Short mmCIF file of C-alpha atoms in Angstrom, two decimals:
data_model
loop_
_atom_site.label_atom_id
_atom_site.label_comp_id
_atom_site.label_asym_id
_atom_site.label_seq_id
_atom_site.Cartn_x
_atom_site.Cartn_y
_atom_site.Cartn_z
CA UNK A 139 -0.42 -0.20 -0.21
CA UNK A 140 1.13 3.29 -0.77
CA UNK A 141 2.40 5.95 1.87
CA UNK A 142 -0.03 8.49 1.05
CA UNK A 143 -3.30 5.86 0.92
CA UNK A 144 -2.10 4.82 4.32
CA UNK A 145 -1.82 8.69 5.82
CA UNK A 146 -5.07 9.28 3.63
CA UNK A 147 -6.59 5.63 5.81
CA UNK A 148 -5.72 6.73 9.20
CA UNK A 149 -6.95 10.23 9.04
CA UNK A 150 -10.06 9.57 7.50
CA UNK A 151 -10.48 6.22 10.42
CA UNK A 152 -10.42 9.82 13.06
CA UNK A 153 -12.66 11.57 10.89
CA UNK A 154 -15.11 9.00 10.83
CA UNK A 155 -15.27 7.78 15.18
CA UNK A 156 -15.12 11.77 15.66
CA UNK A 157 -17.86 12.37 13.70
CA UNK A 158 -19.96 9.32 15.06
CA UNK A 159 -21.55 11.11 18.02
CA UNK A 160 -25.14 9.55 17.60
CA UNK A 161 -26.37 12.40 20.23
CA UNK A 162 -26.70 14.79 17.80
CA UNK A 163 -29.92 14.81 16.16
CA UNK A 164 -31.29 14.68 19.81
CA UNK A 165 -29.56 16.94 21.57
CA UNK A 166 -32.71 19.84 21.26
CA UNK A 167 -35.08 17.26 23.10
CA UNK A 168 -31.95 15.93 25.85
CA UNK A 169 -31.88 19.83 26.78
CA UNK A 170 -35.50 20.09 27.52
CA UNK A 171 -36.11 16.40 28.87
CA UNK A 172 -36.53 16.21 32.37
CA UNK A 173 -32.81 16.16 33.81
CA UNK A 174 -31.83 19.24 31.59
CA UNK A 175 -35.81 20.94 32.13
CA UNK A 176 -34.26 23.87 29.72
CA UNK A 177 -36.81 25.93 28.13
CA UNK A 178 -36.32 27.12 24.44
CA UNK A 179 -35.29 30.65 25.60
CA UNK A 180 -32.66 29.19 27.80
CA UNK A 181 -31.84 27.02 24.52
CA UNK A 182 -31.35 29.88 22.48
CA UNK A 183 -29.07 31.44 24.84
CA UNK A 184 -26.55 28.22 25.25
CA UNK A 185 -26.71 27.60 20.80
CA UNK A 186 -26.04 31.76 20.64
CA UNK A 187 -22.62 31.23 23.24
CA UNK A 188 -21.67 29.02 20.26
CA UNK A 189 -21.83 30.78 17.20
CA UNK A 190 -20.20 34.12 19.44
CA UNK A 191 -17.01 31.51 20.78
CA UNK A 192 -16.96 29.96 17.45
CA UNK A 193 -16.45 33.20 15.36
CA UNK A 194 -13.53 34.45 18.21
CA UNK A 195 -11.97 30.86 17.64
CA UNK A 196 -11.58 30.24 14.23
CA UNK A 197 -8.89 32.18 13.08
CA UNK A 198 -7.44 31.93 16.03
CA UNK A 199 -6.52 27.93 15.51
CA UNK A 200 -6.38 28.89 12.05
CA UNK A 201 -3.03 29.85 12.15
CA UNK A 202 -1.83 27.74 15.70
CA UNK A 203 -2.46 24.79 13.79
CA UNK A 204 0.03 25.63 11.15
CA UNK A 205 2.41 27.39 13.39
CA UNK A 206 2.28 24.01 15.27
CA UNK A 207 1.85 21.80 12.47
CA UNK A 208 -1.54 19.92 12.84
CA UNK A 209 -1.08 16.95 14.83
CA UNK A 210 -1.73 18.58 18.33
CA UNK A 211 -3.83 20.63 16.83
CA UNK A 212 -6.22 17.23 15.40
CA UNK A 213 -5.05 15.63 19.08
CA UNK A 214 -6.58 18.98 20.76
CA UNK A 215 -9.62 18.28 18.59
CA UNK A 216 -10.45 14.95 20.51
CA UNK A 217 -9.89 16.85 23.96
CA UNK A 218 -12.45 19.37 23.53
CA UNK A 219 -15.08 16.75 22.27
CA UNK A 220 -14.36 15.45 25.49
CA UNK A 221 -14.89 18.04 27.52
CA UNK A 222 -17.61 19.39 25.27
CA UNK A 223 -19.21 15.62 26.01
CA UNK A 224 -18.30 15.76 30.01
CA UNK A 225 -19.76 18.86 30.70
CA UNK A 226 -22.76 17.59 28.21
CA UNK A 227 -23.89 15.05 30.27
CA UNK A 228 -23.31 16.30 33.65
CA UNK A 229 -23.73 19.93 33.23
CA UNK A 230 -26.65 21.55 35.28
CA UNK A 231 -27.57 24.93 35.40
CA UNK A 232 -27.20 27.21 31.77
CA UNK A 233 -24.31 28.23 32.11
CA UNK A 234 -22.48 25.03 32.52
CA UNK A 235 -24.34 24.81 29.60
CA UNK A 236 -22.53 27.88 27.80
CA UNK A 237 -19.01 27.00 28.86
CA UNK A 238 -20.34 23.72 26.78
CA UNK A 239 -20.44 25.82 23.77
CA UNK A 240 -17.71 27.69 24.28
CA UNK A 241 -15.63 24.38 23.70
CA UNK A 242 -17.86 22.50 20.79
CA UNK A 243 -17.24 25.60 18.86
CA UNK A 244 -13.50 25.15 19.79
CA UNK A 245 -14.10 21.45 18.08
CA UNK A 246 -15.78 22.80 14.90
CA UNK A 247 -13.24 25.12 14.49
CA UNK A 248 -9.82 22.52 15.43
CA UNK A 249 -11.35 21.27 12.35
CA UNK A 250 -9.75 23.25 10.43
CA UNK A 251 -6.12 20.62 11.26
CA UNK A 252 -8.52 17.75 10.18
CA UNK A 253 -9.38 18.94 6.44
CA UNK A 254 -5.67 20.65 5.98
CA UNK A 255 -3.09 17.68 8.04
CA UNK A 256 -3.80 15.73 4.54
CA UNK A 257 -2.58 18.25 2.35
CA UNK A 258 1.46 19.15 3.55
CA UNK A 259 1.53 14.62 3.99
CA UNK A 260 0.96 14.18 0.93
CA UNK A 261 1.87 14.96 -3.28
CA UNK A 262 -0.44 17.72 -5.04
CA UNK A 263 -1.16 14.67 -7.32
CA UNK A 264 -2.96 12.51 -4.96
CA UNK A 265 -5.33 16.47 -3.60
CA UNK A 266 -8.34 15.28 -4.96
CA UNK A 267 -9.05 11.23 -4.00
CA UNK A 268 -7.65 12.32 -0.51
CA UNK A 269 -10.63 15.68 -0.46
CA UNK A 270 -12.56 12.68 -1.42
CA UNK A 271 -11.87 10.29 1.00
CA UNK A 272 -11.45 12.90 4.37
CA UNK A 273 -14.98 14.37 2.54
CA UNK A 274 -16.33 10.75 2.81
CA UNK A 275 -15.51 10.08 6.14
CA UNK A 276 -17.22 13.17 7.48
CA UNK A 277 -20.06 12.28 5.15
CA UNK A 278 -20.57 8.79 6.03
CA UNK A 279 -20.04 8.98 9.94
CA UNK A 280 -22.84 11.54 10.10
CA UNK A 281 -24.28 9.47 8.31
CA UNK A 282 -23.95 6.23 10.65
CA UNK A 283 -24.46 8.62 13.72
CA UNK A 284 -27.93 9.13 12.35
CA UNK A 285 -28.82 5.45 11.80
CA UNK A 286 -27.74 4.52 15.24
CA UNK A 287 -29.33 6.69 17.28
CA UNK A 288 -32.83 6.46 15.34
CA UNK A 289 -32.74 2.68 15.32
CA UNK A 290 -31.75 2.73 19.51
CA UNK A 291 -34.22 5.69 19.64
CA UNK A 292 -37.27 4.07 17.92
CA UNK A 293 -36.93 0.23 19.59
CA UNK A 294 -36.37 1.37 23.52
CA UNK A 295 -33.00 0.47 23.55
CA UNK A 296 -31.54 3.87 24.77
CA UNK A 297 -33.13 7.43 25.63
CA UNK A 298 -31.78 10.83 24.22
CA UNK A 299 -29.82 10.53 27.96
CA UNK A 300 -27.36 7.44 27.23
CA UNK A 301 -26.85 8.32 23.45
CA UNK A 302 -24.60 11.15 24.95
CA UNK A 303 -22.29 7.84 25.97
CA UNK A 304 -21.25 6.75 23.13
CA UNK A 305 -20.73 9.56 21.44
CA UNK A 306 -18.90 10.48 24.67
CA UNK A 307 -16.79 6.81 23.37
CA UNK A 308 -16.74 7.90 20.26
CA UNK A 309 -14.74 10.99 21.17
CA UNK A 310 -12.96 9.80 23.68
CA UNK A 311 -11.71 7.15 20.78
CA UNK A 312 -11.25 9.47 18.34
CA UNK A 313 -8.90 11.03 20.67
CA UNK A 314 -6.50 7.98 21.60
CA UNK A 315 -6.49 7.00 17.39
CA UNK A 316 -5.22 10.98 17.06
CA UNK A 317 -2.03 10.81 18.71
CA UNK A 318 -1.22 8.09 16.08
CA UNK A 319 -1.03 10.07 13.50
CA UNK A 320 2.05 10.92 11.98
CA UNK A 321 3.42 13.83 12.96
CA UNK A 322 3.91 16.96 10.00
CA UNK A 323 7.55 17.57 9.49
CA UNK A 324 7.04 20.97 7.88
CA UNK A 325 2.94 23.35 7.40
CA UNK A 326 2.23 25.94 4.70
CA UNK A 327 3.84 29.17 6.32
CA UNK A 328 4.87 29.41 9.53
CA UNK A 329 7.31 26.01 8.60
CA UNK A 330 8.09 26.28 4.72
CA UNK A 331 10.64 24.33 3.68
CA UNK A 332 10.39 25.94 -0.86
CA UNK A 333 10.74 29.57 0.56
CA UNK A 334 11.63 30.99 -3.28
CA UNK A 335 14.12 33.51 -2.57
CA UNK A 336 13.49 36.13 -4.88
CA UNK A 337 9.88 35.87 -4.39
CA UNK A 338 10.42 37.31 -0.85
CA UNK A 339 13.63 39.24 -1.65
CA UNK A 340 10.89 40.96 -4.61
CA UNK A 341 8.32 40.58 -1.24
CA UNK A 342 10.12 42.84 0.38
CA UNK A 343 10.34 45.96 -1.43
CA UNK A 344 6.55 45.90 -1.75
CA UNK A 345 5.62 44.77 1.92
CA UNK A 346 8.83 45.66 3.98
CA UNK A 347 8.88 43.08 6.53
CA UNK A 348 11.59 40.58 5.15
CA UNK A 349 14.87 40.19 4.16
CA UNK A 350 17.08 38.86 1.91
CA UNK A 351 19.06 37.42 4.95
CA UNK A 352 15.51 35.56 6.41
CA UNK A 353 15.35 32.94 3.77
CA UNK A 354 18.85 31.18 4.93
CA UNK A 355 18.89 32.43 7.97
CA UNK A 356 14.60 30.76 9.15
CA UNK A 357 16.37 28.31 11.92
CA UNK A 358 14.11 24.97 12.15
CA UNK A 359 11.56 24.17 14.35
CA UNK A 360 13.52 22.20 16.62
CA UNK A 361 17.02 24.36 16.07
CA UNK A 362 14.38 26.99 17.67
CA UNK A 363 12.84 25.88 20.50
CA UNK A 364 16.77 23.97 21.27
CA UNK A 365 18.41 26.09 20.23
CA UNK A 366 20.28 28.42 22.92
CA UNK A 367 19.73 25.63 25.64
CA UNK A 368 22.44 23.00 23.08
CA UNK A 369 24.87 26.06 22.67
CA UNK A 370 24.01 26.90 26.47
CA UNK A 371 25.98 23.13 27.56
CA UNK A 372 27.81 22.56 25.23
CA UNK A 373 29.84 26.38 25.14
CA UNK A 374 32.59 27.57 27.82
CA UNK A 375 31.66 29.77 29.87
CA UNK A 376 34.47 32.54 29.49
CA UNK A 377 32.45 32.95 25.89
CA UNK A 378 29.08 33.88 27.30
CA UNK A 379 29.23 36.55 24.53
CA UNK A 380 28.76 33.75 22.35
CA UNK A 381 26.34 32.90 24.05
CA UNK A 382 24.07 35.99 24.09
CA UNK A 383 25.01 36.36 20.23
CA UNK A 384 24.20 32.85 19.69
CA UNK A 385 20.52 33.66 21.81
CA UNK A 386 20.08 36.65 19.59
CA UNK A 387 20.52 34.70 16.45
CA UNK A 388 17.37 32.55 17.34
CA UNK A 389 15.29 34.98 18.31
CA UNK A 390 15.95 37.19 14.78
CA UNK A 391 14.76 33.51 12.86
CA UNK A 392 11.99 33.72 14.80
CA UNK A 393 10.97 36.75 14.48
CA UNK A 394 11.60 36.04 10.43
CA UNK A 395 9.59 33.30 10.75
CA UNK A 396 6.14 35.26 11.60
CA UNK A 397 7.92 37.47 8.87
CA UNK A 398 7.75 34.70 6.64
CA UNK A 399 4.68 33.73 7.28
CA UNK A 400 3.09 36.91 7.39
CA UNK A 401 4.24 37.26 3.56
CA UNK A 402 3.51 34.40 2.91
CA UNK A 403 -0.79 34.91 4.78
CA UNK A 404 -0.93 37.90 2.42
CA UNK A 405 0.05 36.65 -1.10
CA UNK A 406 -2.07 33.86 -1.11
CA UNK A 407 -5.15 36.36 1.10
CA UNK A 408 -4.83 39.20 -1.84
CA UNK A 409 -4.25 37.05 -4.82
CA UNK A 410 -6.99 35.09 -4.52
CA UNK A 411 -9.28 38.77 -3.36
CA UNK A 412 -8.35 40.47 -5.98
CA UNK A 413 -10.15 37.31 -8.16
CA UNK A 414 -13.79 38.66 -8.66
CA UNK A 415 -14.20 34.92 -9.82
CA UNK A 416 -13.07 33.79 -6.58
CA UNK A 417 -14.42 36.58 -4.98
CA UNK A 418 -17.88 35.94 -6.14
CA UNK A 419 -18.56 31.80 -5.43
CA UNK A 420 -17.06 32.74 -1.59
CA UNK A 421 -19.38 36.01 -1.38
CA UNK A 422 -22.26 33.01 -2.17
CA UNK A 423 -20.17 30.22 0.24
CA UNK A 424 -20.32 32.72 3.08
CA UNK A 425 -23.42 33.44 3.00
CA UNK A 426 -25.06 30.74 2.45
CA UNK A 427 -23.09 29.58 4.92
CA UNK A 428 -23.97 31.80 7.81
CA UNK A 429 -27.88 30.90 7.20
CA UNK A 430 -27.39 27.07 7.00
CA UNK A 431 -25.66 26.69 10.60
CA UNK A 432 -28.07 29.37 11.52
CA UNK A 433 -31.11 26.96 10.90
CA UNK A 434 -28.88 23.69 11.77
CA UNK A 435 -29.11 25.03 14.91
CA UNK A 436 -32.32 26.15 15.69
CA UNK A 437 -34.10 23.71 13.43
CA UNK A 438 -35.35 21.11 16.14
CA UNK A 439 -37.27 24.06 18.44
CA UNK A 440 -39.24 24.06 15.39
CA UNK A 441 -39.93 20.44 15.13
CA UNK A 442 -40.01 21.39 19.37
CA UNK A 443 -42.83 23.47 18.64
CA UNK A 444 -44.24 20.99 16.01
CA UNK A 445 -44.37 18.93 18.90
CA UNK A 446 -45.93 21.60 21.19
CA UNK A 447 -48.94 22.77 19.10
CA UNK A 448 -49.96 19.06 18.72
CA UNK A 449 -50.39 18.10 22.17
CA UNK A 450 -47.78 15.18 21.71
CA UNK A 451 -47.13 13.65 24.36
CA UNK A 452 -43.80 13.39 25.20
CA UNK A 453 -43.82 9.85 24.06
CA UNK A 454 -44.35 10.69 20.79
CA UNK A 455 -41.97 9.20 18.38
CA UNK A 456 -39.14 11.68 16.54
CA UNK A 457 -37.60 11.08 13.86
CA UNK A 458 -34.56 13.36 14.22
CA UNK A 459 -31.82 10.88 13.86
CA UNK A 460 -33.46 9.49 10.49
CA UNK A 461 -33.99 12.61 8.81
CA UNK A 462 -29.47 13.89 9.55
CA UNK A 463 -29.20 10.53 7.57
CA UNK A 464 -31.41 10.60 5.27
CA UNK A 465 -30.25 14.49 4.27
CA UNK A 466 -26.52 13.31 5.02
CA UNK A 467 -26.93 10.46 2.49
CA UNK A 468 -28.66 12.39 -0.03
CA UNK A 469 -26.27 15.07 -0.16
CA UNK A 470 -23.36 13.37 -0.40
CA UNK A 471 -24.93 11.58 -3.16
CA UNK A 472 -25.48 14.65 -4.75
CA UNK A 473 -22.58 16.20 -4.12
CA UNK A 474 -20.69 12.96 -5.52
CA UNK A 475 -22.62 13.64 -8.55
CA UNK A 476 -21.64 17.16 -9.15
CA UNK A 477 -18.33 15.01 -9.78
CA UNK A 478 -19.52 14.72 -12.71
CA UNK A 479 -21.25 17.49 -14.16
CA UNK A 480 -19.46 19.40 -17.20
CA UNK A 481 -21.36 22.54 -17.21
CA UNK A 482 -19.83 25.41 -17.81
CA UNK A 483 -20.13 27.24 -14.22
CA UNK A 484 -19.02 30.58 -15.51
CA UNK A 485 -21.90 30.94 -17.43
CA UNK A 486 -24.53 29.04 -15.13
CA UNK A 487 -23.07 29.60 -12.26
CA UNK A 488 -25.49 32.72 -10.76
CA UNK A 489 -28.45 31.88 -12.04
CA UNK A 490 -27.79 28.81 -10.99
CA UNK A 491 -27.45 29.60 -6.83
CA UNK A 492 -29.49 32.03 -7.07
CA UNK A 493 -32.03 29.42 -8.86
CA UNK A 494 -31.11 26.98 -5.64
CA UNK A 495 -31.35 30.43 -2.76
CA UNK A 496 -34.47 30.83 -3.74
CA UNK A 497 -35.86 27.80 -3.39
CA UNK A 498 -34.60 27.18 -0.54
CA UNK A 499 -35.73 30.91 1.06
CA UNK A 500 -39.28 28.91 0.01
CA UNK A 501 -38.97 25.94 1.98
CA UNK A 502 -37.68 27.60 4.94
CA UNK A 503 -40.89 30.04 5.01
CA UNK A 504 -43.33 26.74 3.86
CA UNK A 505 -41.43 25.23 7.23
CA UNK A 506 -42.42 27.99 9.52
CA UNK A 507 -46.02 26.75 8.22
CA UNK A 508 -46.02 23.49 8.67
CA UNK A 509 -48.31 21.97 11.55
CA UNK A 510 -46.81 18.36 10.93
CA UNK A 511 -44.08 16.71 11.75
CA UNK A 512 -43.13 14.84 8.36
CA UNK A 513 -43.65 17.85 6.36
CA UNK A 514 -41.15 19.75 8.39
CA UNK A 515 -39.00 17.17 8.29
CA UNK A 516 -39.09 16.45 3.68
CA UNK A 517 -38.73 20.42 3.87
CA UNK A 518 -35.43 20.46 6.46
CA UNK A 519 -33.98 17.78 4.21
CA UNK A 520 -34.58 19.08 0.89
CA UNK A 521 -32.87 22.49 2.08
CA UNK A 522 -29.68 20.28 2.84
CA UNK A 523 -29.62 18.06 0.01
CA UNK A 524 -29.66 21.96 -1.78
CA UNK A 525 -27.36 23.52 0.75
CA UNK A 526 -24.99 20.62 0.46
CA UNK A 527 -25.10 19.78 -3.64
CA UNK A 528 -24.20 23.81 -4.43
CA UNK A 529 -21.87 24.41 -1.37
CA UNK A 530 -19.26 21.26 -3.19
CA UNK A 531 -20.02 23.10 -6.61
CA UNK A 532 -19.00 26.10 -4.52
CA UNK A 533 -15.95 24.56 -3.38
CA UNK A 534 -14.81 23.08 -6.62
CA UNK A 535 -14.85 26.37 -8.58
CA UNK A 536 -13.59 28.50 -6.07
CA UNK A 537 -10.48 25.63 -5.38
CA UNK A 538 -9.44 25.18 -9.06
CA UNK A 539 -8.66 29.39 -9.03
CA UNK A 540 -6.56 29.89 -5.98
CA UNK A 541 -2.69 29.14 -5.92
CA UNK A 542 -1.89 26.01 -4.62
CA UNK A 543 -1.57 25.54 -0.48
CA UNK A 544 -4.28 28.21 -0.18
CA UNK A 545 -7.11 26.15 0.06
CA UNK A 546 -7.06 25.89 3.63
CA UNK A 547 -6.41 30.01 4.36
CA UNK A 548 -9.21 30.49 1.43
CA UNK A 549 -11.37 28.21 3.71
CA UNK A 550 -10.46 29.75 7.29
CA UNK A 551 -11.47 33.30 5.45
CA UNK A 552 -15.26 32.26 3.94
CA UNK A 553 -15.67 30.75 7.77
CA UNK A 554 -14.57 33.71 9.20
CA UNK A 555 -16.65 35.89 7.33
CA UNK A 556 -19.75 33.01 7.10
CA UNK A 557 -19.75 33.21 11.23
CA UNK A 558 -19.59 36.96 11.30
CA UNK A 559 -23.16 37.51 9.37
CA UNK A 560 -24.13 34.70 11.34
CA UNK A 561 -23.01 36.63 14.50
CA UNK A 562 -24.57 39.90 13.76
CA UNK A 563 -27.80 37.74 12.68
CA UNK A 564 -28.06 35.83 16.01
CA UNK A 565 -27.55 39.27 18.08
CA UNK A 566 -30.43 40.65 15.62
CA UNK A 567 -33.31 37.89 15.53
CA UNK A 568 -32.29 36.15 18.76
CA UNK A 569 -30.67 38.19 21.33
CA UNK A 570 -32.94 39.69 23.72
CA UNK A 571 -31.45 42.98 23.82
CA UNK A 572 -32.71 43.83 20.42
CA UNK A 573 -35.85 41.56 18.46
CA UNK A 574 -36.14 38.75 20.22
CA UNK A 575 -38.27 36.90 17.64
CA UNK A 576 -40.12 33.76 18.06
CA UNK A 577 -39.52 30.66 16.82
CA UNK A 578 -41.19 30.46 13.68
CA UNK A 579 -40.38 34.23 12.24
CA UNK A 580 -37.20 33.64 12.96
CA UNK A 581 -37.53 31.63 10.07
CA UNK A 582 -39.26 33.56 8.22
CA UNK A 583 -36.62 36.06 8.22
CA UNK A 584 -34.19 32.97 7.10
CA UNK A 585 -36.38 32.37 4.21
CA UNK A 586 -36.32 35.77 3.42
CA UNK A 587 -32.71 35.57 3.83
CA UNK A 588 -32.25 33.67 1.16
CA UNK A 589 -34.51 34.97 -1.15
CA UNK A 590 -33.03 38.32 -0.72
CA UNK A 591 -29.40 36.08 -1.49
CA UNK A 592 -31.17 34.79 -4.78
CA UNK A 593 -32.24 37.96 -6.10
CA UNK A 594 -28.71 39.45 -5.98
CA UNK A 595 -27.11 36.38 -8.13
CA UNK A 596 -30.06 36.48 -10.11
CA UNK A 597 -29.26 40.47 -11.03
CA UNK A 598 -25.89 39.38 -11.19
CA UNK A 599 -26.44 36.35 -13.51
CA UNK A 600 -27.83 38.65 -16.21
CA UNK A 601 -25.78 40.68 -16.03
CA UNK A 602 -22.96 37.91 -16.74
CA UNK A 603 -25.26 36.25 -18.87
CA UNK A 604 -25.46 39.80 -21.00
CA UNK A 605 -21.63 39.78 -21.84
CA UNK A 606 -21.06 39.48 -25.59
CA UNK A 607 -17.93 36.95 -24.37
CA UNK A 608 -20.39 35.24 -21.85
CA UNK A 609 -23.16 34.81 -24.62
CA UNK A 610 -20.48 33.14 -27.35
CA UNK A 611 -19.91 29.94 -24.79
CA UNK A 612 -21.27 26.69 -24.87
CA UNK A 613 -23.38 25.39 -21.63
CA UNK A 614 -21.44 22.06 -21.51
CA UNK A 615 -17.87 21.48 -21.23
CA UNK A 616 -16.02 18.69 -22.71
CA UNK A 617 -14.98 15.97 -21.51
CA UNK A 618 -11.53 15.95 -20.08
CA UNK A 619 -9.28 13.46 -21.29
CA UNK A 620 -7.29 11.06 -19.86
#
């Protein structure tokens, strides 16, 4: 077996196990049932804490991930999950649940290490394959989690509280597995192995941040950590000035390492966001992800409201797990099918995004009028399938127009923007100090949000299709030749 495939399998096992969390589809019923007894308003306060924490943590975690070369952050990802489920199981107060959400946000933010670790370990020629492997592991873990949770709840084998112990065991297992992942010797920004000397010198003229000597004097990570200690032991006390000089060189090397990281970060950032095509797809990615995360956070409150309004008793069988499994499996299949589509996205991209956004908005608005769980479940499944399908297309279109190795950075920035928009939306719609809308009205706002997004990209599509160079293009691209 080839080394790149072994590494991919090792990482995918971690990804699958950490996503096997059967308690998540039933987290809201668990928090509202006897033992926790939180109200819908309490849950909104708890979940909004996670939104704000995620926003603060995502950029910090991204930089730390590159600085410490992935594996430590992957291990911490598991540790954060262990702390999260410990608090979820044994915590009782709103404050404890808010602390739990902070650690859960760390857990989500640290997933960037899972998705970027493999790129630092394998050659570029294997990127497409390992990307599909890690994505499949994620989706398969979530799908199986939904199937298992629904089966256990429907058969009465376990209740919502007991499901948390399976999730707890899974994240512990994932953390232990992460300890055996091979360490990464280099990273994209802070621990580069291929610094372009001429490029850096040229960059110095424009940014004033990197000198030519920094290319040759940046020490290895091991030297940075141990150079002074080794120097102090090996040199006579009579030449302490050399110790001081060596320490200054190490400090200078560390400073240059940060300067080089800044230079390449800025270079990749400006290269991506001065490309109007990348900006266009990134805007939709961030705005659509913002809406999806908001729906994902609060959809179970809509289902709880339907249960209450229909006077269903506490023994009513819920199918939250089945819904999770269905939309994940169908969404994964649709996403895979997108890889075979040879559509000219430069021609029909905005129009497709507009149509899909309008449909998503319609589904959310209709869901506010739903009075039965099966109907509400159906609307959510359709919404999730459309989102995952188009987000896959967006990921592909963005990636194809980026410089090599900048995927993680742009993904991180787009995620940060999505969280900024989500935080603003949460403050306006959910926060008690502003509108504090009821659940159904909130989803009416979210539906309107997607409708506006659809109209915006509809206008953009009209402008694009009116361009002479676009009108002359074909709708379908020719098949790729081997």
